XYZ file of C-alpha atoms in Angstrom:
355
model
C 0.000 0.000 0.000
C 3.028 2.348 0.168
C 6.459 2.751 -1.430
C 9.434 5.086 -0.997
C 11.897 5.780 -3.820
C 15.300 7.340 -3.173
C 16.917 8.840 -6.290
C 19.845 11.152 -7.083
C 19.482 13.833 -9.761
C 22.935 14.448 -11.203
C 21.901 17.583 -13.111
C 20.623 19.331 -10.008
C 23.037 17.500 -7.627
C 20.296 16.659 -5.112
C 18.873 13.547 -3.474
C 15.140 13.186 -3.943
C 12.926 11.074 -1.661
C 9.498 10.349 -3.102
C 6.729 8.548 -1.219
C 3.823 6.829 -2.936
C 0.616 5.635 -1.250
C -2.598 4.130 -2.604
C -6.267 4.301 -1.874
C -6.318 1.345 0.512
C -6.575 2.039 4.201
C -3.665 1.553 6.558
C -1.219 4.225 5.288
C -2.294 7.792 4.596
C -0.476 10.910 3.431
C 0.561 12.076 6.931
C 2.166 8.734 7.774
C 4.156 8.679 4.565
C 5.197 12.336 4.989
C 6.542 11.604 8.495
C 8.484 8.637 7.169
C 10.060 10.551 4.279
C 11.030 13.383 6.669
C 12.685 10.857 8.976
C 14.645 9.341 6.118
C 15.708 12.791 4.897
C 16.875 13.768 8.395
C 19.086 10.699 8.730
C 20.222 10.415 5.114
C 23.240 12.690 5.526
C 24.454 10.811 8.595
C 24.102 7.471 6.815
C 25.985 8.764 3.772
C 28.774 10.127 5.969
C 29.004 6.759 7.741
C 29.020 4.881 4.447
C 31.776 7.117 3.034
C 33.827 6.715 6.234
C 34.030 10.493 6.879
C 35.298 11.454 10.338
C 33.602 14.033 12.532
C 36.559 16.392 12.096
C 36.335 16.168 8.326
C 32.585 16.641 8.474
C 32.969 19.761 10.627
C 35.525 21.109 8.170
C 33.180 20.528 5.226
C 30.316 22.219 7.029
C 32.350 25.381 7.714
C 30.565 28.499 6.416
C 32.050 29.978 3.261
C 32.137 33.724 2.627
C 33.290 35.744 -0.384
C 34.362 39.343 -0.926
C 35.886 41.500 -3.663
C 38.807 43.862 -3.127
C 40.224 46.490 -5.479
C 43.959 46.341 -6.170
C 45.309 49.697 -7.263
C 48.758 50.471 -8.689
C 49.842 54.092 -8.357
C 52.201 56.072 -10.586
C 55.234 54.819 -8.618
C 54.309 51.186 -9.223
C 53.284 50.571 -5.630
C 50.148 48.569 -5.020
C 47.440 49.023 -2.431
C 44.249 47.154 -1.548
C 40.961 48.861 -0.765
C 37.332 47.843 -0.448
C 36.360 49.573 -3.668
C 37.879 51.556 -6.478
C 38.348 55.191 -5.528
C 36.739 57.248 -8.257
C 38.463 60.576 -8.482
C 36.529 63.532 -9.894
C 36.839 64.094 -13.622
C 37.892 67.705 -12.983
C 39.306 69.430 -9.924
C 37.930 72.510 -8.189
C 39.973 74.991 -10.217
C 38.986 73.358 -13.507
C 35.368 73.465 -12.363
C 35.580 77.190 -11.647
C 37.441 77.804 -14.899
C 34.796 75.887 -16.869
C 31.970 77.865 -15.279
C 33.713 81.175 -16.003
C 34.186 80.279 -19.677
C 30.586 79.063 -19.893
C 29.198 82.253 -18.326
C 31.273 84.468 -20.647
C 30.048 82.609 -23.735
C 26.500 82.626 -22.370
C 26.641 86.404 -21.994
C 27.934 86.777 -25.548
C 25.152 84.549 -26.883
C 22.460 86.320 -24.850
C 23.590 89.841 -25.778
C 24.148 89.026 -29.463
C 20.849 87.190 -29.737
C 18.920 89.993 -28.080
C 20.499 92.576 -30.393
C 19.679 90.736 -33.609
C 16.161 89.746 -32.481
C 15.368 93.336 -31.522
C 16.734 94.630 -34.845
C 14.694 92.115 -36.866
C 11.509 92.832 -34.908
C 11.940 96.616 -35.264
C 12.438 96.437 -39.025
C 9.447 94.142 -39.380
C 7.176 96.269 -37.189
C 8.142 99.476 -39.011
C 7.640 97.861 -42.453
C 11.174 98.890 -43.396
C 12.092 95.313 -44.246
C 9.355 95.148 -46.886
C 11.038 97.971 -48.792
C 14.461 96.403 -48.322
C 13.337 93.051 -49.698
C 12.286 94.644 -52.967
C 15.945 95.010 -53.852
C 17.740 92.719 -51.402
C 17.175 89.015 -50.926
C 15.898 87.953 -47.488
C 18.844 85.629 -46.957
C 21.247 88.489 -47.686
C 19.485 90.610 -45.069
C 19.750 87.795 -42.535
C 23.434 87.165 -43.255
C 24.143 90.894 -43.063
C 22.664 91.073 -39.573
C 24.578 87.973 -38.517
C 27.874 89.402 -39.794
C 27.193 92.690 -38.019
C 26.478 90.936 -34.734
C 29.575 88.793 -35.177
C 31.654 91.928 -35.670
C 30.296 93.350 -32.430
C 30.971 90.085 -30.610
C 34.476 89.896 -32.057
C 35.172 93.433 -30.821
C 33.943 92.409 -27.388
C 36.365 89.466 -27.361
C 39.239 91.717 -28.447
C 38.376 94.163 -25.671
C 38.353 91.320 -23.136
C 41.795 90.166 -24.281
C 43.024 93.749 -24.244
C 41.705 94.081 -20.710
C 43.668 91.005 -19.628
C 46.835 92.302 -21.274
C 46.292 95.730 -19.766
C 45.854 94.240 -16.304
C 49.079 92.280 -16.780
C 50.951 95.419 -17.836
C 49.635 97.303 -14.809
C 50.679 94.469 -12.529
C 54.196 94.458 -13.979
C 54.376 98.275 -13.655
C 53.365 98.042 -10.004
C 56.229 95.586 -9.356
C 59.274 97.050 -11.122
C 62.388 94.957 -11.324
C 60.527 91.669 -11.694
C 60.551 89.696 -14.912
C 57.035 88.412 -15.496
C 56.240 86.377 -18.568
C 52.843 85.810 -20.159
C 53.043 82.126 -19.287
C 53.722 83.047 -15.665
C 50.641 85.256 -15.648
C 48.576 82.445 -17.123
C 49.918 79.998 -14.553
C 49.086 82.372 -11.703
C 45.485 82.505 -12.860
C 45.150 78.803 -13.627
C 46.602 77.610 -10.316
C 46.213 78.615 -6.688
C 46.552 77.250 -3.198
C 43.403 77.103 -1.125
C 42.955 75.585 2.332
C 46.395 74.025 2.079
C 45.469 72.136 -1.107
C 47.308 72.832 -4.330
C 44.858 73.148 -7.218
C 46.086 73.397 -10.805
C 44.508 73.707 -14.219
C 46.617 72.411 -17.079
C 46.044 74.235 -20.339
C 46.630 73.264 -23.963
C 47.088 76.361 -26.119
C 47.282 74.245 -29.292
C 43.508 73.865 -29.139
C 42.863 77.617 -29.468
C 42.001 77.464 -33.227
C 39.427 74.748 -32.579
C 38.062 76.700 -29.620
C 37.744 79.813 -31.802
C 35.739 77.870 -34.415
C 33.465 76.336 -31.770
C 32.812 79.658 -30.023
C 32.261 81.509 -33.306
C 29.914 78.896 -34.789
C 28.115 78.507 -31.456
C 27.376 82.233 -31.239
C 26.240 82.337 -34.870
C 24.068 79.240 -34.314
C 22.159 80.936 -31.516
C 22.065 84.270 -33.350
C 20.218 82.650 -36.268
C 17.702 81.183 -33.797
C 17.305 84.653 -32.275
C 16.700 86.146 -35.730
C 13.957 83.585 -36.357
C 12.463 84.393 -32.956
C 12.431 88.111 -33.787
C 10.789 87.430 -37.156
C 8.015 85.384 -35.487
C 6.457 88.506 -33.914
C 4.564 91.316 -35.608
C 4.763 93.933 -32.846
C 7.548 95.025 -30.560
C 5.247 94.374 -27.602
C 5.253 90.668 -28.515
C 9.047 90.385 -28.640
C 9.332 88.990 -25.105
C 6.929 86.190 -25.998
C 8.674 85.551 -29.308
C 12.075 85.337 -27.612
C 10.942 82.269 -25.665
C 12.165 80.048 -28.493
C 15.637 81.550 -28.304
C 15.710 81.646 -24.485
C 14.480 78.057 -24.188
C 17.125 76.624 -26.524
C 19.870 78.720 -24.903
C 18.914 77.529 -21.403
C 18.777 73.896 -22.507
C 22.290 74.128 -23.933
C 23.860 76.098 -21.077
C 22.151 74.208 -18.240
C 23.002 70.885 -19.859
C 26.670 71.894 -20.056
C 26.591 73.177 -16.472
C 25.082 69.899 -15.232
C 27.856 67.859 -16.872
C 30.552 70.145 -15.419
C 29.045 69.860 -11.932
C 28.756 66.063 -12.134
C 32.312 65.858 -13.440
C 33.533 67.892 -10.467
C 31.789 65.712 -7.857
C 32.588 62.413 -9.558
C 33.517 61.250 -13.020
C 30.618 61.985 -15.354
C 29.509 59.037 -17.529
C 31.357 59.002 -20.836
C 28.175 58.916 -22.993
C 26.787 61.939 -21.107
C 30.003 63.897 -21.636
C 30.142 63.006 -25.320
C 26.547 64.136 -25.843
C 27.250 67.475 -24.165
C 30.518 67.922 -26.080
C 29.045 67.049 -29.489
C 25.487 68.441 -29.348
C 25.363 71.859 -31.079
C 23.134 73.276 -28.327
C 25.605 72.537 -25.506
C 29.030 72.171 -27.145
C 29.731 75.949 -27.327
C 29.397 76.146 -23.534
C 31.447 73.104 -22.454
C 33.867 72.235 -25.272
C 36.093 75.374 -25.019
C 36.955 74.906 -21.335
C 37.378 71.133 -21.683
C 39.647 71.558 -24.700
C 41.937 74.126 -23.131
C 42.097 72.105 -19.886
C 42.955 68.899 -21.778
C 39.724 67.091 -20.876
C 38.890 66.701 -24.562
C 41.250 65.350 -27.182
C 42.050 67.230 -30.362
C 40.117 64.648 -32.379
C 37.033 65.075 -30.191
C 37.372 68.847 -30.515
C 37.565 68.665 -34.306
C 34.516 66.366 -34.435
C 32.600 68.719 -32.137
C 33.514 71.693 -34.343
C 32.458 69.838 -37.514
C 29.106 68.861 -36.006
C 28.559 72.469 -34.928
C 29.434 73.756 -38.417
C 26.957 71.268 -39.934
C 24.322 72.380 -37.436
C 24.991 76.034 -38.289
C 24.634 75.332 -42.013
C 21.409 73.437 -41.318
C 19.828 76.214 -39.250
C 20.849 78.844 -41.853
C 19.310 76.674 -44.597
C 16.090 76.398 -42.618
C 16.058 80.137 -41.901
C 16.544 80.930 -45.597
C 13.374 78.969 -46.412
C 11.083 80.625 -43.874
C 12.611 84.081 -43.305
C 10.825 85.814 -46.180
C 7.432 84.377 -45.215
C 8.008 85.379 -41.602
C 8.899 88.955 -42.525
C 5.641 89.365 -44.500
C 3.563 87.676 -41.804
C 1.339 89.857 -39.601
C -0.616 88.227 -36.826
C -0.169 86.523 -33.495
C 3.229 85.218 -32.431
C 4.257 82.104 -34.360
C 4.954 79.075 -32.187
C 7.642 76.471 -32.793
C 5.181 73.952 -34.243
C 3.856 76.531 -36.702
C 7.419 77.484 -37.642
C 8.287 73.875 -38.466
C 5.066 73.495 -40.469
C 5.979 76.636 -42.409
C 9.367 75.191 -43.296
C 7.717 71.939 -44.353
C 5.164 73.728 -46.550
C 7.938 75.666 -48.283
C 9.739 72.390 -48.946
C 6.608 70.850 -50.487
C 6.083 73.984 -52.544
C 9.613 73.768 -53.924
C 9.052 70.122 -54.934
C 5.871 71.096 -56.800
């Protein structure tokens, strides 16, 4: 009326005890369950006895096993050390963080001032109907490029004045300390390194990247200036300019805040490589983060060239889009055009060209 089968499953490496009982009276499920539990409780002891394992060996086999992972680090001198986990040093130090923020704020001011100037100029000409007379003899794209070149000239003068201010401050400092030989590299080093709270903080700089930085800053300013021109052309009255500038302000804040977030994360701990690459390559954010990272050696020359090329392509693309919708925007009179309407306008012009 009952049977017990003891089997060993090699795949799962377990012993299995199975009890079978029938419908006849005499043995029920509880009886068979108690019997299988008794066999299971004594099976290990019987196997140990059969294998002739001593109590000492059994105690050794039953010792609890633990595991852990240690990080082995080799420093610059070739000496090794063991720690619980890998120490992740920040991607940039405190001085590089401050330097990056200063560069970002300067570029942000240039973008904001240049964009406001060109948007105001476009909106004024449109509101006064002057642009309608100009477009009878001048192409809309020529008008747009003329404003962009003019704003670039103003921005370039601002940069020259900033450099002249730095040189002038250096000359004054040398004049105030006669008899001391101060070189330009020494002045740069004094700015890029300092000692604070007993901790030496340095910013290494790579002057070979200056041409790439110039291209990135120039194209970045022009990229946002074109967006500002479109924003100014989306309004019909000067009173609506603040609302129309939301497009320009929104894109500028996305780019600058995104760059600032990466710089802050990189200062606290190493920012993820994909996040840094996105910020360094995206045309909206690259003008704000790439210059400081290039001059501090946090970006390679190849990465800088790729970032500049992507920004140039983005600039060409936004100018191409502006050339398609600028004339229609300048003749438009009505409520402020939203981004969705602006994209639909560009699409309709494309379909019209195909027809």
